[in-house]
Short mmCIF file of C-alpha atoms in Angstrom, two decimals:
data_model
loop_
_atom_site.label_atom_id
_atom_site.label_comp_id
_atom_site.label_asym_id
_atom_site.label_seq_id
_atom_site.Cartn_x
_atom_site.Cartn_y
_atom_site.Cartn_z
CA MET A 1 -18.24 7.70 16.99
CA ARG A 2 -14.70 9.11 16.98
CA ALA A 3 -13.19 9.74 13.57
CA ALA A 4 -10.20 11.53 12.07
CA ILE A 5 -11.70 14.27 9.90
CA HIS A 6 -10.12 16.47 7.22
CA ARG A 7 -12.28 19.04 5.47
CA LYS A 8 -9.51 20.64 3.43
CA TYR A 9 -6.31 19.51 1.74
CA GLY A 10 -2.99 20.16 3.40
CA PRO A 11 -0.40 19.00 5.94
CA PRO A 12 -1.07 16.49 8.76
CA GLU A 13 -2.45 19.28 10.94
CA VAL A 14 -5.61 19.56 8.82
CA VAL A 15 -6.75 16.28 10.43
CA GLN A 16 -8.77 16.44 13.65
CA VAL A 17 -10.30 13.67 15.77
CA LEU A 18 -13.96 14.56 16.28
CA GLU A 19 -17.29 13.00 17.22
CA VAL A 20 -19.43 12.32 14.13
CA ASP A 21 -22.49 10.25 13.26
CA ARG A 22 -22.01 6.53 12.83
CA PRO A 23 -22.54 5.41 9.20
CA VAL A 24 -25.53 3.24 8.28
CA PRO A 25 -24.97 0.29 5.91
CA LYS A 26 -27.02 0.01 2.74
CA ASP A 27 -28.61 -3.27 1.70
CA HIS A 28 -25.41 -4.55 0.03
CA GLU A 29 -23.02 -3.24 2.71
CA VAL A 30 -21.72 -4.24 6.11
CA LEU A 31 -21.00 -2.02 9.12
CA ILE A 32 -17.55 -2.74 10.54
CA ARG A 33 -16.38 -1.78 14.01
CA VAL A 34 -12.79 -0.91 13.18
CA HIS A 35 -10.16 -2.15 15.63
CA ALA A 36 -7.05 -1.25 13.62
CA ALA A 37 -6.17 0.66 10.46
CA THR A 38 -2.99 2.07 8.92
CA VAL A 39 -1.61 5.42 7.81
CA ASN A 40 0.14 4.95 4.49
CA ARG A 41 1.33 6.73 1.35
CA THR A 42 -2.13 6.49 -0.22
CA ASP A 43 -3.75 8.27 2.73
CA CYS A 44 -1.02 10.92 2.69
CA GLY A 45 -1.39 11.46 -1.04
CA PHE A 46 -5.16 11.95 -0.87
CA ARG A 47 -4.87 14.22 2.18
CA ARG A 48 -2.30 16.49 0.49
CA ALA A 49 -3.79 16.16 -3.03
CA GLU A 50 -0.60 17.65 -4.50
CA TYR A 51 -1.05 15.52 -7.62
CA PHE A 52 -3.93 17.29 -9.35
CA VAL A 53 -5.10 14.03 -10.92
CA SER A 54 -5.98 12.69 -7.46
CA ARG A 55 -8.50 15.52 -7.08
CA LEU A 56 -10.49 14.08 -9.96
CA PHE A 57 -11.36 11.27 -7.55
CA SER A 58 -11.27 13.02 -4.17
CA GLY A 59 -12.75 16.45 -5.00
CA LEU A 60 -11.35 19.39 -6.98
CA LEU A 61 -11.33 22.08 -4.28
CA ARG A 62 -11.94 20.15 -1.06
CA PRO A 63 -12.19 16.47 -0.08
CA LYS A 64 -15.56 14.81 -0.57
CA ASN A 65 -14.60 11.92 1.75
CA HIS A 66 -13.75 13.53 5.07
CA ILE A 67 -12.56 10.32 6.74
CA LEU A 68 -9.46 8.73 5.23
CA GLY A 69 -8.06 5.28 5.98
CA ASN A 70 -8.10 2.70 3.21
CA GLU A 71 -6.86 -0.34 5.12
CA PHE A 72 -8.67 -1.88 8.06
CA ALA A 73 -9.29 -4.80 10.38
CA GLY A 74 -12.32 -5.16 12.61
CA VAL A 75 -15.56 -6.95 13.44
CA ILE A 76 -18.81 -6.83 11.47
CA ASP A 77 -21.39 -5.07 13.62
CA ALA A 78 -24.37 -5.16 11.22
CA VAL A 79 -25.18 -6.43 7.73
CA GLY A 80 -27.45 -5.06 5.01
CA ALA A 81 -30.60 -6.90 3.97
CA GLN A 82 -29.03 -8.36 0.81
CA VAL A 83 -25.77 -9.58 2.38
CA LYS A 84 -25.53 -13.37 2.50
CA THR A 85 -21.78 -14.10 2.61
CA LEU A 86 -20.91 -12.38 5.90
CA LYS A 87 -22.56 -12.15 9.30
CA LYS A 88 -22.43 -10.09 12.45
CA GLY A 89 -19.39 -11.02 14.53
CA ASP A 90 -17.13 -12.00 11.62
CA ARG A 91 -13.56 -10.70 11.98
CA VAL A 92 -12.57 -9.09 8.67
CA PHE A 93 -9.77 -7.13 7.03
CA GLY A 94 -9.52 -5.40 3.70
CA TYR A 95 -8.94 -2.34 1.55
CA ASN A 96 -11.11 0.55 0.35
CA ASP A 97 -9.57 3.46 -1.57
CA SER A 98 -12.81 4.51 -3.26
CA THR A 99 -14.68 5.85 -0.21
CA PHE A 100 -12.03 5.25 2.52
CA GLY A 101 -13.40 5.54 6.09
CA ALA A 102 -11.10 3.34 8.19
CA HIS A 103 -9.76 6.18 10.38
CA ALA A 104 -12.87 5.92 12.53
CA GLU A 105 -14.46 3.59 15.05
CA TYR A 106 -16.99 2.43 12.43
CA MET A 107 -16.98 2.23 8.62
CA VAL A 108 -19.19 0.73 5.92
CA MET A 109 -17.93 -1.57 3.19
CA ASP A 110 -19.52 -3.29 0.20
CA ALA A 111 -19.88 -6.96 1.14
CA GLU A 112 -18.46 -7.92 -2.27
CA GLY A 113 -15.53 -5.50 -1.97
CA ALA A 114 -11.86 -6.17 -1.30
CA MET A 115 -12.31 -7.90 2.03
CA ALA A 116 -11.83 -11.31 3.66
CA THR A 117 -12.09 -12.90 7.07
CA ILE A 118 -9.04 -12.60 9.31
CA PRO A 119 -6.93 -15.79 9.54
CA GLU A 120 -7.04 -17.62 12.86
CA GLY A 121 -4.35 -16.50 15.27
CA LEU A 122 -3.84 -13.01 13.80
CA THR A 123 -4.52 -9.92 15.86
CA PHE A 124 -6.32 -6.93 14.37
CA GLU A 125 -3.01 -5.03 14.40
CA GLU A 126 -1.36 -7.81 12.39
CA ALA A 127 -4.24 -8.10 9.91
CA ALA A 128 -4.75 -4.41 9.16
CA PRO A 129 -1.55 -3.89 7.08
CA ILE A 130 -1.95 -6.96 4.84
CA THR A 131 -3.40 -5.25 1.78
CA GLU A 132 -2.17 -1.72 0.97
CA GLY A 133 1.50 -2.20 0.16
CA ALA A 134 0.95 -5.76 -1.00
CA HIS A 135 -1.71 -4.97 -3.59
CA TYR A 136 0.52 -2.33 -5.20
CA ALA A 137 3.43 -4.78 -5.21
CA LEU A 138 1.27 -7.62 -6.51
CA GLY A 139 -0.15 -5.57 -9.38
CA ASN A 140 3.31 -4.48 -10.51
CA ILE A 141 4.78 -7.98 -10.23
CA ARG A 142 1.93 -9.36 -12.31
CA ALA A 143 2.30 -6.56 -14.87
CA ALA A 144 5.99 -7.40 -15.24
CA LYS A 145 5.04 -11.09 -15.66
CA VAL A 146 7.52 -12.22 -13.02
CA SER A 147 7.95 -15.98 -12.97
CA SER A 148 10.29 -18.66 -11.69
CA GLY A 149 13.95 -17.92 -12.30
CA HIS A 150 13.52 -14.24 -13.10
CA GLN A 151 15.97 -11.76 -11.64
CA VAL A 152 14.17 -8.97 -9.78
CA LEU A 153 15.57 -5.85 -8.13
CA VAL A 154 13.52 -4.01 -5.50
CA ASN A 155 14.65 -0.51 -4.55
CA GLY A 156 13.18 0.66 -1.25
CA ALA A 157 12.79 -2.83 0.18
CA THR A 158 11.75 -1.72 3.67
CA GLY A 159 8.64 0.35 2.92
CA GLY A 160 5.11 -1.00 2.97
CA ILE A 161 5.26 -1.69 -0.76
CA GLY A 162 8.90 -2.75 -1.00
CA SER A 163 8.82 -5.18 1.94
CA ALA A 164 5.76 -6.83 0.40
CA ALA A 165 7.37 -6.88 -3.06
CA VAL A 166 10.40 -8.82 -1.81
CA GLN A 167 8.20 -11.51 -0.28
CA LEU A 168 5.74 -11.71 -3.18
CA ALA A 169 8.47 -11.85 -5.84
CA LYS A 170 10.02 -14.77 -3.95
CA ASN A 171 6.62 -16.46 -3.93
CA PHE A 172 6.55 -16.15 -7.73
CA GLY A 173 9.90 -17.94 -7.86
CA ALA A 174 12.17 -14.96 -8.57
CA GLN A 175 15.72 -14.35 -7.40
CA VAL A 176 15.50 -11.05 -5.52
CA THR A 177 18.09 -8.33 -5.05
CA ALA A 178 16.91 -5.77 -2.52
CA VAL A 179 18.17 -2.24 -1.84
CA CYS A 180 17.89 -0.69 1.63
CA HIS A 181 19.68 1.27 4.37
CA THR A 182 22.40 -0.26 6.55
CA ARG A 183 20.11 -0.53 9.56
CA SER A 184 17.68 -2.78 7.70
CA LEU A 185 20.04 -5.30 6.09
CA ASP A 186 19.16 -8.11 8.49
CA LEU A 187 15.42 -7.45 8.22
CA VAL A 188 15.46 -7.58 4.42
CA LYS A 189 17.45 -10.80 4.46
CA CYS A 190 14.78 -12.26 6.73
CA LEU A 191 12.13 -11.24 4.19
CA GLY A 192 13.80 -13.64 1.76
CA ALA A 193 16.04 -11.43 -0.38
CA ASP A 194 18.83 -13.41 -2.06
CA ARG A 195 21.12 -10.37 -2.19
CA VAL A 196 20.92 -7.13 -0.22
CA ILE A 197 22.58 -3.87 -1.31
CA ASP A 198 23.28 -1.13 1.23
CA TYR A 199 22.57 2.08 -0.68
CA THR A 200 24.77 4.08 1.71
CA GLN A 201 27.74 2.05 0.50
CA GLU A 202 26.88 1.14 -3.09
CA ASP A 203 24.97 2.67 -6.00
CA PHE A 204 22.59 -0.06 -7.16
CA THR A 205 22.31 1.50 -10.62
CA ALA A 206 26.03 0.80 -11.17
CA ILE A 207 26.02 -2.93 -10.39
CA GLU A 208 26.87 -5.33 -13.17
CA GLN A 209 23.98 -7.74 -13.08
CA PRO A 210 21.11 -7.98 -15.58
CA PHE A 211 17.53 -8.00 -14.32
CA ASP A 212 14.22 -9.01 -15.82
CA PHE A 213 12.38 -6.54 -13.60
CA VAL A 214 13.56 -3.42 -11.75
CA PHE A 215 10.92 -2.20 -9.30
CA ASP A 216 11.47 1.16 -7.61
CA ALA A 217 9.10 0.95 -4.63
CA VAL A 218 10.04 4.44 -3.42
CA GLY A 219 10.16 6.27 -6.74
CA LYS A 220 13.66 7.67 -6.34
CA SER A 221 15.24 6.44 -9.58
CA SER A 222 14.49 6.89 -13.27
CA PHE A 223 14.20 4.65 -16.31
CA GLY A 224 17.31 6.30 -17.73
CA GLN A 225 19.33 5.32 -14.66
CA CYS A 226 18.01 1.78 -14.56
CA LYS A 227 17.82 0.93 -18.24
CA PRO A 228 21.40 -0.46 -18.30
CA LEU A 229 20.38 -2.95 -15.60
CA LEU A 230 17.61 -4.47 -17.71
CA ARG A 231 17.90 -7.58 -19.81
CA LYS A 232 16.41 -7.70 -23.27
CA HIS A 233 12.63 -7.31 -22.82
CA GLY A 234 13.24 -6.23 -19.22
CA VAL A 235 10.69 -4.06 -17.40
CA TYR A 236 11.10 -0.98 -15.21
CA ILE A 237 8.28 0.17 -12.90
CA SER A 238 8.26 2.98 -10.35
CA THR A 239 5.61 3.77 -7.75
CA GLU A 240 5.91 7.48 -8.55
CA LEU A 241 5.04 9.46 -11.68
CA GLY A 242 8.67 10.51 -12.15
CA LYS A 243 10.01 13.96 -12.98
CA ASN A 244 7.40 15.87 -15.00
CA GLY A 245 5.33 12.68 -15.17
CA GLU A 246 7.96 11.00 -17.34
CA ASN A 247 7.06 7.47 -16.24
CA VAL A 248 3.52 7.82 -17.59
CA PHE A 249 4.72 9.18 -20.92
CA MET A 250 7.43 6.53 -21.23
CA ALA A 251 4.88 3.82 -20.49
CA LEU A 252 2.66 5.18 -23.29
CA ALA A 253 5.69 5.19 -25.58
CA ALA A 254 6.71 1.65 -24.59
CA PRO A 255 6.01 0.15 -28.06
CA VAL A 256 8.69 2.38 -29.64
CA LEU A 257 11.23 2.38 -26.82
CA GLY A 258 12.89 -0.81 -28.00
CA ASN A 259 13.16 -4.10 -26.17
CA LYS A 260 13.42 -2.54 -22.68
CA LYS A 261 10.33 -0.77 -21.43
CA VAL A 262 8.61 1.21 -18.72
CA LEU A 263 5.22 0.12 -17.44
CA PHE A 264 2.87 2.22 -15.33
CA PRO A 265 0.03 -0.17 -14.42
CA LEU A 266 -3.00 1.36 -12.76
CA PRO A 267 -3.49 -0.15 -9.29
CA SER A 268 -6.54 -2.27 -8.60
CA ILE A 269 -7.62 -4.75 -5.96
CA SER A 270 -10.41 -7.32 -5.81
CA GLN A 271 -11.85 -9.66 -3.24
CA GLN A 272 -9.92 -12.45 -4.99
CA ASP A 273 -6.67 -10.53 -4.49
CA VAL A 274 -7.35 -10.15 -0.78
CA GLN A 275 -8.10 -13.85 -0.52
CA PHE A 276 -4.83 -14.61 -2.34
CA LEU A 277 -2.88 -12.47 0.13
CA LYS A 278 -4.70 -14.14 3.02
CA GLU A 279 -3.64 -17.56 1.75
CA LEU A 280 -0.01 -16.43 1.56
CA VAL A 281 -0.21 -15.16 5.15
CA VAL A 282 -1.69 -18.46 6.33
CA ALA A 283 1.04 -20.38 4.47
CA GLY A 284 3.76 -18.26 6.07
CA LYS A 285 4.87 -16.85 2.71
CA TYR A 286 3.95 -13.24 3.41
CA LYS A 287 3.98 -11.22 6.62
CA PRO A 288 3.50 -7.44 6.68
CA VAL A 289 6.26 -5.58 8.48
CA ILE A 290 5.00 -3.32 11.27
CA ASP A 291 7.07 -0.32 12.32
CA ARG A 292 5.00 1.16 15.12
CA CYS A 293 1.46 1.68 16.41
CA TYR A 294 -0.38 4.89 17.30
CA ALA A 295 -3.74 5.50 18.95
CA LEU A 296 -6.38 7.27 16.85
CA GLU A 297 -5.83 10.44 18.90
CA GLN A 298 -2.19 10.40 17.75
CA ILE A 299 -3.01 10.24 14.04
CA VAL A 300 -1.42 13.62 13.23
CA GLU A 301 1.82 12.36 14.74
CA ALA A 302 1.44 9.17 12.71
CA TYR A 303 1.04 11.18 9.49
CA ARG A 304 4.12 13.24 10.33
CA TYR A 305 6.17 10.10 10.86
CA VAL A 306 5.00 8.43 7.64
CA GLU A 307 5.91 11.57 5.69
CA THR A 308 9.49 11.53 6.98
CA GLY A 309 10.03 8.65 4.53
CA GLN A 310 11.82 6.72 7.28
CA LYS A 311 9.16 4.20 8.26
CA ILE A 312 9.99 0.51 8.08
CA GLY A 313 7.02 -1.39 6.69
CA ASN A 314 3.69 -0.18 8.02
CA VAL A 315 2.30 2.25 10.61
CA VAL A 316 -0.78 0.95 12.43
CA ILE A 317 -3.58 2.97 14.05
CA THR A 318 -5.50 1.38 16.92
CA MET A 319 -9.03 2.41 17.85
CA PHE A 320 -9.47 0.77 21.25
#
């Protein structure tokens, strides 16, 4: 099978599309013929491994999982002997950031992992980007205990995480203020934002409106900048560690910071989470934004584009 392989950490150019052996599913696994995947910030982070902590999972000196790709959509080609819930021919989508493998024509996945069948009417390209940005957004929204009537600000509302956060926060009943570039104002309004701030014209940290939750989906602000925006017991979360890892330390110090706090929830995703996102898609309450599609052979170009920081929503990789 064709697969995008990286045997060392580094820039996009360390990735090569090569012929490798097709994986064989264990008794509790399924073999998926991948039709579409994505290139996202998680893939980029594990490929670069600039955060040393990531190497504790991916390998200290060199990557132990040579095929990246955590998000996928495809068709089950074979099932292990113990698998009862899925069958050959099922169309599935899901997320796997423990062993990755979606940047290939075939991958294996635990049948009880973060996976669900694709809703009727969705293409593989539409199903592939459902989970990555959304599960980060969902975990942070839940950690902040967002509920009906809460005021939420999302900085970076056009990325994979931010565009999902706007839609999911609205689903939880929040009033959403979203921050984005001029060119994306109409898109973000269509995602459901109640107010949209053009960061080229206005500094969102200077607005006079209190928020229950400030979510920096691009990690370009700090708690110090955003603290004045928070109501009593308000929560600040960023998707990045912050300068010198300050967000982690501030989260640990949350009990003594007063009535405004930083959280740094560890991301997780379950099969139930994927099913929840699927139900929102079916109900028309969540739709991943797709920027552009690349063929597998163009994956280096896709990585380069993602790392410009200019993508709108998600970048999809097609296998066939």
